[in-house]
Amino acid sequence: MKYPLILLCIYLLTACNNEPKPDTKFITYSGGDIITMSGPLLQYAEAVVIDGEEIVFVGSLALANLKYPDSKQRLLQGRTMMPGFIEPHVHPSLAATILPNEIIAPYDWVLPDRIQKGVSSHEEYISRLSSAISERASPREIFFVWGYHELWHGELSRSLLNELAKEQPLAIIHRSFHEIFLNDATINALGISEKEFRANPQVDWDKGHFYEGGWMALAPKMAPLLLDGSRYMRGLGLMTELIKKNGITTIAEPGFPNINFNGEYALLKQEMDTNPPYDVYLIPNGTQLSSMKGSDENALEFIKTLPTFNTNNITFLPNQVKLFSDGAIYSQAMQMIDGYTDGHHGEWMTPLNVLQKQISLYWNNNFKIHVHANGDKGIQKVLDFVSEDQKKYPRLDHRLTFHHMGYFTDSIASQIDDMEIEASVNPFYLWALADKYADHGLGTERAENLVPINSLASRDISTSYHSDFAMAPLEPLTLAWTAINRVTSSNKRISQNQRVDPYTAMQAITIAAAKTLNLEDSLGSIEVGKIANFTILNTNPLKIDTMLIKEIEVLGTVYRGNSSLR
């Protein structure tokens, strides 16, 4: 009998050794405020469990420990965890151009390694520009300077730039990035002539001033300089640092490319091949691609091929396109129904007959259309075009989205609601421009009602916030702070009836931002089945004085399950 007993003992020991080892692939986050952003009302969870890149549990800590007893524990130590912030409208090419070059703007700019102080008068601007030219410019290359605005810095002209830099090529990019001023040395370096631009109404050759369509016509000629490899890559690296610093795990560019598809894509891919902790989603620039490919129809066919360019962290969003209505709000080139107090007029980025044709083409091909539109007249024209298309070719879930929406009326908001249109707005316009525009161009009433977000929120219109970097800092909490408080650069509280509550503002940088991109099934909230992207804050933005929200420290992120928590 002893042999069967020995065999039984050996079997039992072997069976014990062959039992599966505890599965430690799960990670449980608990011990702080976990804001799920998973519904119209505030919800907290005690614990979140992830399995690699995926969220597999959201609920009580007791149940998490029961279901996943061997999960690794990550204690938040009283900190706050939210869905990873989403920036639905940023331009890497702008960041790559602005960040490594000279910045002289009306307000301070926080850069990864320093704060670039702003200047607010003509004398200060010219002094700073002169110093920058003498200290950092090289006659072998164009010296790019971004941030100029005439309402703070006075008039610029080709002759003035020639006085400041006779032999030095100099290019002053407007704060809006929709205008540029060149001196003679730059014009000669580019090899361009007046004859090339004589028919363009948005070029003032004598002033060296190219704006809106004129700047778009010039940009391809400057592409080899703007897409300079080493400098451009330094700019993308600085953009990545800002993204990480501010808790962003997803960015999107509505309007790719800006000037050169192959060049911009290759350089962006080079940056993303370093595997930074965020994903990039690209929305094709229908207007620019039409110019590059010879027609809107050719652009549409090319857009259909773009998924072949997708990588593990760069994705062209399928069946989406970006189009352009009126001009830049920073240039006061947006189209206003009641015009401007000084008599100047707005600009159209796309001639209206062309824009209408483009909208119809993509509408009839079942695309989600994103439209850059700033002024009430620019928005209204698009509404009129879409209304016509909806009658001819009805669509139930078109999800057309306005971007920016610098100024609009409650009547326009009502039309947007009726037509089931969505919005992505830049709240920062109010902080940066309301004071100055009250005195110049708009008058007090319209200036104080820039970006009237509550007209959208009160109607439950899906609305996200974006920076359109560098039209606002790459700081989602600053955008939310502006929408919540509606405070200007002079610390003046205005149009308080257009404030939104903090939870609505947090939706705008998480789940609503995901909806802007049609990605709400995988991003934007902490729910089972979604990607494990989280932002960790030192303070709960829903539990503090609203004026302190933009001061909250971002401690790090979890990107696709990988933590960079500091």
Coordinates of C-alpha atoms in Angstrom, one line a residue:
M1 CA 0.0 0.0 0.0
K2 CA 2.9 2.3 0.6
Y3 CA 3.7 2.7 -3.1
P4 CA 0.2 4.1 -4.0
L5 CA 0.5 6.5 -1.1
I6 CA 3.9 7.7 -2.3
L7 CA 2.5 8.2 -5.8
L8 CA -0.5 10.1 -4.4
C9 CA 1.9 12.5 -2.5
I10 CA 4.0 13.0 -5.6
Y11 CA 0.9 13.8 -7.6
L12 CA -0.4 16.3 -5.1
L13 CA 3.0 18.1 -4.9
T14 CA 3.2 18.2 -8.6
A15 CA -0.3 19.5 -9.0
C16 CA 0.4 22.2 -6.5
N17 CA 3.5 23.3 -8.4
N18 CA 1.6 23.3 -11.7
E19 CA -1.2 25.6 -10.5
P20 CA -1.2 28.9 -12.4
K21 CA 0.9 31.5 -10.8
P22 CA -1.0 34.6 -9.5
D23 CA -1.8 36.8 -12.5
T24 CA -0.2 40.2 -11.7
K25 CA -0.9 41.9 -15.1
F26 CA -3.8 43.9 -13.5
I27 CA -3.2 47.3 -11.9
T28 CA -5.6 48.8 -9.4
Y29 CA -5.8 52.6 -8.9
S30 CA -7.4 53.8 -5.7
G31 CA -6.9 56.1 -2.7
G32 CA -8.0 59.4 -4.2
D33 CA -10.8 61.1 -6.0
I34 CA -11.4 59.3 -9.3
I35 CA -13.7 61.4 -11.5
T36 CA -15.1 59.1 -14.2
M37 CA -16.7 61.7 -16.5
S38 CA -19.0 58.9 -17.6
G39 CA -22.4 60.6 -17.5
P40 CA -24.2 64.0 -17.4
L41 CA -23.8 64.1 -13.6
L42 CA -20.7 63.9 -11.5
Q43 CA -19.7 60.3 -10.6
Y44 CA -16.8 59.1 -8.5
A45 CA -15.3 55.6 -8.4
E46 CA -13.3 54.1 -5.5
A47 CA -11.1 52.0 -7.7
V48 CA -10.2 51.4 -11.3
V49 CA -8.5 48.3 -12.6
I50 CA -6.6 48.1 -15.9
D51 CA -5.3 45.3 -17.9
G52 CA -2.5 46.6 -20.1
E53 CA -4.1 49.4 -22.2
E54 CA -7.7 48.6 -21.3
I55 CA -9.9 49.6 -18.4
V56 CA -11.5 46.4 -17.0
F57 CA -13.2 47.5 -13.8
V58 CA -14.6 50.7 -12.4
G59 CA -16.3 50.6 -9.0
S60 CA -15.8 50.0 -5.3
L61 CA -12.4 49.0 -3.9
A62 CA -13.9 46.1 -2.0
L63 CA -15.3 44.6 -5.2
A64 CA -12.1 45.3 -7.1
N65 CA -10.0 43.4 -4.5
L66 CA -12.5 40.5 -4.6
K67 CA -12.4 40.2 -8.4
Y68 CA -8.7 41.0 -8.8
P69 CA -7.0 39.8 -5.6
D70 CA -3.6 39.7 -7.1
S71 CA -3.7 43.0 -8.8
K72 CA -0.8 45.4 -8.3
Q73 CA -1.9 48.4 -6.2
R74 CA -1.2 52.0 -7.2
L75 CA -2.3 54.3 -4.4
L76 CA -3.2 57.9 -5.5
Q77 CA -2.4 59.1 -2.0
G78 CA -5.3 61.6 -2.0
R79 CA -4.6 62.9 -5.5
T80 CA -7.3 63.2 -8.2
M81 CA -7.5 61.0 -11.3
M82 CA -9.5 62.0 -14.4
P83 CA -9.7 60.7 -17.9
G84 CA -6.6 61.8 -19.9
F85 CA -7.1 65.3 -21.2
I86 CA -7.9 65.6 -24.9
E87 CA -6.8 68.5 -27.1
P88 CA -9.0 68.3 -30.1
H89 CA -7.5 71.2 -32.1
V90 CA -3.8 71.8 -32.1
H91 CA -1.4 72.4 -35.0
P92 CA 2.0 70.7 -34.6
S93 CA 3.3 72.6 -37.6
L94 CA 2.5 75.9 -35.9
A95 CA 4.1 74.7 -32.7
A96 CA 7.2 73.6 -34.6
T97 CA 7.5 77.0 -36.3
I98 CA 6.8 79.2 -33.2
L99 CA 8.5 77.4 -30.3
P100 CA 12.1 77.3 -31.6
N101 CA 12.0 80.8 -33.0
E102 CA 11.6 84.2 -31.5
I103 CA 8.4 85.1 -29.6
I104 CA 7.3 88.7 -29.0
A105 CA 3.7 88.7 -28.1
P106 CA 1.2 90.9 -26.1
Y107 CA 1.2 88.5 -23.1
D108 CA 3.7 86.2 -21.4
W109 CA 4.2 82.7 -22.9
V110 CA 5.1 79.8 -20.7
L111 CA 7.6 77.6 -22.5
P112 CA 9.0 74.3 -21.3
D113 CA 12.3 76.0 -20.1
R114 CA 11.3 79.6 -19.5
I115 CA 8.7 82.3 -19.6
Q116 CA 8.8 84.7 -22.6
K117 CA 7.6 88.0 -21.3
G118 CA 5.1 89.9 -23.3
V119 CA 5.2 93.5 -24.5
S120 CA 2.2 95.8 -24.9
S121 CA 3.3 98.9 -26.8
H122 CA 4.9 99.9 -30.1
E123 CA 8.1 101.2 -28.4
E124 CA 8.5 98.0 -26.4
Y125 CA 7.9 95.8 -29.4
I126 CA 10.4 97.6 -31.6
S127 CA 13.0 97.6 -28.8
R128 CA 12.6 93.9 -28.2
L129 CA 12.6 93.1 -31.9
S130 CA 15.8 95.2 -32.5
S131 CA 17.5 93.4 -29.6
A132 CA 16.5 90.0 -30.9
I133 CA 17.8 90.8 -34.4
S134 CA 21.2 92.0 -33.1
E135 CA 21.6 89.2 -30.6
R136 CA 20.2 86.1 -32.3
A137 CA 19.6 86.6 -36.0
S138 CA 21.9 85.2 -38.7
P139 CA 22.2 86.8 -42.2
R140 CA 22.3 83.2 -43.6
E141 CA 18.7 82.5 -42.7
I142 CA 15.3 84.2 -42.3
F143 CA 14.7 85.3 -38.8
F144 CA 11.2 84.4 -37.9
V145 CA 9.4 86.3 -35.1
W146 CA 5.9 85.3 -33.9
G147 CA 3.4 87.2 -31.8
Y148 CA 2.9 90.7 -33.3
H149 CA -0.5 92.3 -33.0
E150 CA -1.2 95.8 -34.3
L151 CA -3.6 96.7 -31.4
W152 CA -0.8 96.3 -28.9
H153 CA 2.3 96.9 -31.1
G154 CA 1.3 99.5 -33.7
E155 CA 1.7 99.5 -37.4
L156 CA 4.2 97.4 -39.2
S157 CA 5.4 97.8 -42.8
R158 CA 8.0 96.5 -45.2
S159 CA 9.8 99.9 -45.0
L160 CA 10.0 99.7 -41.2
L161 CA 11.3 96.2 -41.3
N162 CA 13.9 97.3 -43.8
E163 CA 15.1 100.0 -41.3
L164 CA 15.4 97.4 -38.5
A165 CA 17.1 94.8 -40.7
K166 CA 18.5 96.0 -44.0
E167 CA 20.6 93.0 -44.9
Q168 CA 19.0 90.5 -42.5
P169 CA 16.0 88.5 -43.9
L170 CA 13.2 89.1 -41.4
A171 CA 9.6 87.6 -41.3
I172 CA 7.1 88.8 -38.7
I173 CA 4.3 86.3 -38.2
H174 CA 1.1 87.8 -36.8
R175 CA -0.3 86.6 -33.5
S176 CA -3.1 84.9 -35.5
F177 CA -0.7 83.0 -37.7
H178 CA -3.0 84.2 -40.5
E179 CA -0.7 87.0 -41.6
I180 CA 3.0 87.6 -42.3
F181 CA 5.2 90.7 -43.0
L182 CA 8.4 90.4 -45.0
N183 CA 11.3 92.8 -45.5
D184 CA 13.2 93.2 -48.8
A185 CA 15.9 90.8 -47.8
T186 CA 13.4 88.0 -47.2
I187 CA 11.6 88.8 -50.5
N188 CA 14.9 88.5 -52.3
A189 CA 15.8 85.3 -50.5
L190 CA 12.6 83.7 -51.5
G191 CA 12.9 84.8 -55.1
I192 CA 9.3 86.0 -55.3
S193 CA 8.0 89.0 -57.3
E194 CA 5.1 91.3 -57.3
K195 CA 3.8 89.9 -60.5
E196 CA 3.1 86.5 -58.9
F197 CA 0.7 88.1 -56.3
R198 CA -0.7 91.0 -58.3
A199 CA -4.1 89.3 -58.7
N200 CA -4.4 88.2 -55.0
P201 CA -6.6 90.7 -53.1
Q202 CA -5.1 89.5 -49.8
V203 CA -1.6 90.7 -50.5
D204 CA -0.3 94.2 -50.0
W205 CA 3.0 94.0 -51.8
D206 CA 4.2 97.5 -50.9
K207 CA 3.8 96.7 -47.2
G208 CA 5.2 93.2 -47.5
H209 CA 1.9 92.0 -46.0
F210 CA 0.4 88.7 -46.9
Y211 CA -2.8 87.7 -45.1
E212 CA -5.4 84.9 -45.2
G213 CA -5.4 83.6 -48.8
G214 CA -2.3 85.7 -49.6
W215 CA -0.4 84.0 -46.8
M216 CA -1.7 80.6 -47.9
A217 CA -0.4 81.3 -51.4
L218 CA 3.0 82.3 -50.1
A219 CA 3.4 79.4 -47.6
P220 CA 4.3 76.7 -50.1
K221 CA 7.2 78.9 -51.4
M222 CA 8.4 79.1 -47.8
A223 CA 7.9 75.4 -47.0
P224 CA 11.5 74.4 -47.4
L225 CA 12.4 77.1 -44.8
L226 CA 9.5 76.5 -42.4
L227 CA 10.0 72.7 -42.6
D228 CA 13.7 73.0 -41.8
G229 CA 14.5 69.6 -40.3
S230 CA 16.6 70.4 -37.2
R231 CA 14.7 73.5 -36.1
Y232 CA 11.3 72.0 -36.9
M233 CA 12.1 68.9 -34.9
R234 CA 13.3 71.0 -32.0
G235 CA 9.9 72.7 -32.1
L236 CA 8.0 69.4 -32.1
G237 CA 10.1 68.3 -29.1
L238 CA 9.1 71.4 -27.2
M239 CA 5.5 70.8 -28.1
T240 CA 5.8 67.3 -26.7
E241 CA 7.1 68.7 -23.4
L242 CA 4.1 71.1 -23.2
I243 CA 1.7 68.2 -23.9
K244 CA 3.3 66.1 -21.1
K245 CA 3.4 69.0 -18.7
N246 CA -0.3 69.7 -19.1
G247 CA -1.7 66.2 -18.7
I248 CA -2.7 65.7 -22.4
T249 CA -2.8 62.1 -23.7
T250 CA -4.5 62.7 -27.0
I251 CA -4.2 65.5 -29.6
A252 CA -5.8 66.1 -32.9
E253 CA -5.0 68.4 -35.8
P254 CA -8.1 69.4 -37.8
G255 CA -6.5 70.6 -41.1
F256 CA -3.6 68.5 -42.1
P257 CA -1.4 69.4 -43.9
N258 CA -0.9 73.2 -43.6
I259 CA 1.6 73.7 -46.4
N260 CA 3.3 70.4 -47.5
F261 CA 1.9 66.9 -46.9
N262 CA 5.0 64.8 -47.3
G263 CA 7.3 67.2 -45.3
E264 CA 4.9 67.7 -42.4
Y265 CA 4.0 64.0 -42.2
A266 CA 7.6 62.8 -42.3
L267 CA 8.7 65.2 -39.5
L268 CA 5.6 64.5 -37.4
K269 CA 6.2 60.7 -37.8
Q270 CA 9.9 61.2 -36.8
E271 CA 8.7 62.8 -33.5
M272 CA 6.0 60.2 -32.9
D273 CA 8.5 57.4 -33.6
T274 CA 10.1 58.4 -30.2
N275 CA 6.9 57.0 -28.6
P276 CA 5.9 60.1 -26.6
P277 CA 3.0 59.5 -24.1
Y278 CA 0.2 60.7 -26.4
D279 CA -1.6 59.8 -29.6
V280 CA -2.1 62.1 -32.7
Y281 CA -5.3 62.1 -34.8
L282 CA -5.3 63.9 -38.1
I283 CA -8.2 65.4 -40.0
P284 CA -7.5 66.2 -43.6
N285 CA -7.4 69.8 -44.8
G286 CA -9.9 69.7 -47.6
T287 CA -9.0 73.3 -48.7
Q288 CA -5.3 72.8 -48.9
L289 CA -5.5 69.4 -50.4
S290 CA -7.8 70.8 -53.1
S291 CA -5.1 73.2 -54.1
M292 CA -2.4 70.6 -54.0
K293 CA -4.3 68.0 -55.9
G294 CA -6.0 70.3 -58.5
S295 CA -9.6 69.9 -57.5
D296 CA -11.9 69.1 -54.6
E297 CA -12.8 65.8 -56.2
N298 CA -9.1 64.8 -56.5
A299 CA -8.7 65.8 -52.8
L300 CA -11.6 63.6 -51.8
E301 CA -10.0 60.6 -53.6
F302 CA -6.7 61.3 -51.9
I303 CA -8.3 61.6 -48.5
K304 CA -9.8 58.1 -49.0
T305 CA -6.2 56.7 -49.2
L306 CA -4.9 58.4 -46.0
P307 CA -5.5 55.4 -43.6
T308 CA -2.4 53.8 -45.4
F309 CA -0.3 56.4 -43.5
N310 CA -1.6 55.3 -40.1
T311 CA 0.9 54.1 -37.5
N312 CA 0.6 52.9 -33.9
N313 CA 0.2 56.5 -32.7
I314 CA -0.7 58.6 -35.7
T315 CA -4.3 58.0 -37.1
F316 CA -6.1 59.8 -39.9
L317 CA -9.7 59.9 -38.8
P318 CA -11.8 58.3 -41.5
N319 CA -14.5 60.1 -43.4
Q320 CA -13.7 63.5 -41.7
V321 CA -12.5 66.7 -43.3
K322 CA -11.7 70.3 -42.3
L323 CA -13.0 73.3 -44.3
F324 CA -12.6 77.1 -43.7
S325 CA -15.2 79.9 -43.6
D326 CA -14.1 83.4 -42.4
G327 CA -10.9 84.9 -41.3
A328 CA -9.0 84.9 -38.0
I329 CA -10.4 86.5 -34.8
Y330 CA -6.9 87.6 -33.7
S331 CA -6.7 89.6 -36.9
Q332 CA -10.2 90.9 -36.6
A333 CA -10.8 89.3 -40.0
M334 CA -13.8 87.3 -38.9
Q335 CA -17.0 88.2 -40.8
M336 CA -19.4 90.1 -38.6
I337 CA -23.1 90.7 -39.4
D338 CA -23.0 94.2 -38.0
G339 CA -19.5 95.0 -39.2
Y340 CA -16.7 96.8 -37.3
T341 CA -16.9 100.1 -35.5
D342 CA -13.9 101.4 -37.4
G343 CA -15.3 100.5 -40.8
H344 CA -12.9 97.8 -41.8
H345 CA -14.2 94.6 -43.2
G346 CA -13.7 90.9 -42.5
E347 CA -12.2 88.3 -44.8
W348 CA -13.3 85.0 -46.2
M349 CA -10.6 82.3 -46.1
T350 CA -12.5 80.4 -48.8
P351 CA -14.6 82.3 -51.4
L352 CA -18.3 81.5 -50.5
N353 CA -19.1 79.9 -53.8
V354 CA -16.2 77.5 -53.3
L355 CA -17.0 76.8 -49.7
Q356 CA -20.6 76.0 -50.6
K357 CA -19.4 73.5 -53.2
Q358 CA -16.9 71.9 -50.8
I359 CA -19.5 71.5 -48.1
S360 CA -21.9 69.9 -50.5
L361 CA -19.3 67.5 -51.9
Y362 CA -18.3 66.2 -48.5
W363 CA -21.9 66.2 -47.1
N364 CA -23.1 64.1 -50.0
N365 CA -20.2 61.7 -49.4
N366 CA -21.3 61.2 -45.8
F367 CA -18.2 62.9 -44.2
K368 CA -18.1 64.5 -40.8
I369 CA -17.3 68.1 -41.7
H370 CA -15.3 70.3 -39.4
V371 CA -15.6 74.0 -40.3
H372 CA -13.3 76.8 -39.1
A373 CA -15.7 79.7 -38.4
N374 CA -15.2 82.7 -36.1
G375 CA -17.7 85.6 -36.7
D376 CA -21.5 85.4 -36.6
K377 CA -21.7 86.1 -40.3
G378 CA -19.1 83.4 -41.0
I379 CA -21.1 80.9 -38.9
Q380 CA -24.4 81.9 -40.4
K381 CA -23.3 81.4 -44.0
V382 CA -22.2 77.8 -43.1
L383 CA -25.6 77.2 -41.4
D384 CA -27.4 78.4 -44.6
F385 CA -25.3 76.1 -46.8
V386 CA -25.8 73.1 -44.5
S387 CA -29.6 73.8 -44.3
E388 CA -29.8 73.6 -48.1
D389 CA -27.8 70.4 -48.2
Q390 CA -29.9 68.8 -45.5
K391 CA -33.0 69.4 -47.5
K392 CA -31.4 67.9 -50.7
Y393 CA -29.7 65.0 -48.9
P394 CA -31.0 64.5 -45.4
R395 CA -28.6 63.0 -42.9
L396 CA -29.5 62.0 -39.3
D397 CA -26.0 61.7 -37.7
H398 CA -23.9 64.1 -39.7
R399 CA -22.2 65.6 -36.5
L400 CA -20.9 68.6 -38.4
T401 CA -18.7 70.6 -36.0
F402 CA -17.9 74.3 -35.9
H403 CA -14.4 75.2 -34.6
H404 CA -13.5 78.4 -32.8
M405 CA -16.8 80.3 -32.8
G406 CA -15.4 83.6 -31.6
Y407 CA -18.7 85.4 -31.7
F408 CA -22.2 84.3 -32.2
T409 CA -25.7 85.2 -31.0
D410 CA -28.3 83.2 -29.1
S411 CA -30.3 82.9 -32.2
I412 CA -27.4 81.2 -34.0
A413 CA -27.0 78.9 -31.0
S414 CA -30.7 78.0 -31.4
Q415 CA -30.1 77.1 -35.1
I416 CA -27.1 75.0 -34.2
D417 CA -29.2 73.1 -31.7
D418 CA -32.1 72.6 -34.2
M419 CA -29.6 71.3 -36.9
E420 CA -27.9 69.0 -34.4
I421 CA -24.5 70.6 -35.1
E422 CA -21.7 70.2 -32.5
A423 CA -19.0 72.7 -31.4
S424 CA -15.4 73.0 -30.4
V425 CA -14.6 76.5 -29.1
N426 CA -11.6 78.4 -27.9
P427 CA -12.6 80.1 -24.6
F428 CA -9.3 81.9 -24.4
Y429 CA -10.4 84.5 -26.9
L430 CA -12.4 86.1 -24.1
W431 CA -9.4 86.5 -21.8
A432 CA -7.0 87.7 -24.5
L433 CA -9.1 89.9 -26.6
A434 CA -12.3 91.2 -24.9
D435 CA -10.7 94.3 -23.2
K436 CA -8.9 95.5 -26.4
Y437 CA -11.7 94.6 -28.8
A438 CA -14.2 96.6 -26.6
D439 CA -12.2 99.7 -27.6
H440 CA -11.3 98.7 -31.1
G441 CA -13.5 97.1 -33.7
L442 CA -16.3 95.4 -31.8
G443 CA -17.6 97.7 -29.0
T444 CA -18.3 96.7 -25.5
E445 CA -21.4 94.5 -25.9
R446 CA -20.0 92.2 -28.6
A447 CA -16.5 92.1 -27.1
E448 CA -17.8 91.1 -23.7
N449 CA -19.8 88.3 -25.2
L450 CA -17.0 86.6 -27.2
V451 CA -17.4 82.8 -27.1
P452 CA -20.7 82.8 -25.3
I453 CA -20.4 79.1 -24.3
N454 CA -23.4 78.9 -22.0
S455 CA -25.6 79.5 -25.0
L456 CA -24.4 76.2 -26.2
A457 CA -24.2 74.4 -22.8
S458 CA -27.7 75.4 -21.8
R459 CA -29.0 73.6 -24.9
D460 CA -26.9 70.5 -24.3
I461 CA -25.0 71.0 -27.5
S462 CA -21.9 68.9 -27.4
T463 CA -19.0 71.4 -26.9
S464 CA -15.3 70.8 -26.4
Y465 CA -12.6 73.3 -25.7
H466 CA -9.4 73.6 -27.7
S467 CA -6.2 75.8 -27.8
D468 CA -5.7 75.9 -31.5
F469 CA -2.1 76.1 -30.3
A470 CA -0.7 78.7 -30.4
M471 CA -4.0 80.7 -30.3
A472 CA -4.2 79.8 -26.6
P473 CA -1.7 78.1 -24.3
L474 CA -1.6 74.3 -24.6
E475 CA -3.3 74.1 -21.2
P476 CA -6.7 72.4 -20.9
L477 CA -7.2 73.6 -17.3
T478 CA -6.6 77.2 -18.4
L479 CA -9.3 76.8 -21.1
A480 CA -11.7 75.4 -18.5
W481 CA -10.8 78.1 -16.1
T482 CA -11.7 80.8 -18.7
A483 CA -15.0 79.2 -19.5
I484 CA -15.9 78.8 -15.8
N485 CA -14.9 82.3 -14.7
R486 CA -15.1 84.6 -17.8
V487 CA -12.3 86.9 -16.6
T488 CA -10.3 89.0 -18.9
S489 CA -6.6 89.8 -19.0
S490 CA -7.3 92.9 -16.9
N491 CA -9.0 90.7 -14.2
K492 CA -12.4 92.0 -15.1
R493 CA -15.4 89.7 -14.8
I494 CA -17.7 90.0 -17.8
S495 CA -20.8 88.3 -19.2
Q496 CA -21.3 86.2 -16.1
N497 CA -24.5 84.8 -17.6
Q498 CA -22.3 82.9 -20.1
R499 CA -20.3 81.1 -17.4
V500 CA -20.4 77.3 -17.3
D501 CA -20.2 75.1 -14.2
P502 CA -16.9 73.3 -13.4
Y503 CA -18.2 69.8 -14.3
T504 CA -19.4 71.0 -17.8
A505 CA -15.9 72.6 -18.3
M506 CA -14.2 69.3 -17.3
Q507 CA -16.5 67.5 -19.8
A508 CA -15.2 69.9 -22.5
I509 CA -11.6 68.7 -22.1
T510 CA -12.4 65.0 -21.8
I511 CA -15.6 63.2 -23.0
A512 CA -16.9 66.1 -25.2
A513 CA -13.4 66.5 -26.8
A514 CA -13.6 62.8 -27.6
K515 CA -17.0 63.3 -29.2
T516 CA -15.6 66.1 -31.3
L517 CA -13.3 63.5 -32.9
N518 CA -16.0 60.7 -32.9
L519 CA -13.8 58.8 -30.4
E520 CA -16.1 58.7 -27.5
D521 CA -16.4 54.9 -27.6
S522 CA -12.7 54.5 -26.7
L523 CA -11.6 57.8 -25.0
G524 CA -12.8 60.6 -22.8
S525 CA -14.2 58.9 -19.7
I526 CA -13.2 56.2 -17.2
E527 CA -15.4 53.3 -18.2
V528 CA -14.9 49.5 -18.8
G529 CA -13.6 48.8 -22.3
K530 CA -12.0 52.2 -22.9
I531 CA -8.3 53.0 -23.3
A532 CA -6.5 53.4 -20.0
N533 CA -5.5 57.1 -20.4
F534 CA -5.6 59.1 -17.2
T535 CA -4.5 62.5 -15.9
I536 CA -3.3 62.8 -12.3
L537 CA -3.8 66.2 -10.5
N538 CA -2.7 67.3 -7.1
T539 CA -6.1 68.9 -6.4
N540 CA -9.7 68.1 -7.4
P541 CA -10.9 70.9 -9.7
L542 CA -14.5 70.3 -8.6
K543 CA -13.7 71.0 -4.9
I544 CA -11.7 74.3 -5.0
D545 CA -12.3 77.9 -5.6
T546 CA -12.9 78.2 -9.4
M547 CA -10.3 81.0 -9.7
L548 CA -7.6 78.5 -8.6
I549 CA -8.4 75.8 -11.3
K550 CA -5.7 77.0 -13.7
E551 CA -3.1 76.8 -10.9
I552 CA -3.7 73.0 -10.3
E553 CA -0.5 71.0 -10.7
V554 CA -0.5 68.2 -13.2
L555 CA 1.5 65.4 -11.6
G556 CA 1.6 63.1 -14.6
T557 CA -0.4 60.8 -16.8
V558 CA -1.2 57.2 -17.5
Y559 CA -1.0 56.7 -21.2
R560 CA -2.3 53.4 -22.6
G561 CA -1.7 51.8 -19.1
N562 CA 1.9 53.2 -18.7
S563 CA 2.4 55.7 -15.9
S564 CA 4.5 58.8 -16.0
L565 CA 3.4 59.9 -12.6
R566 CA 6.0 62.2 -11.0

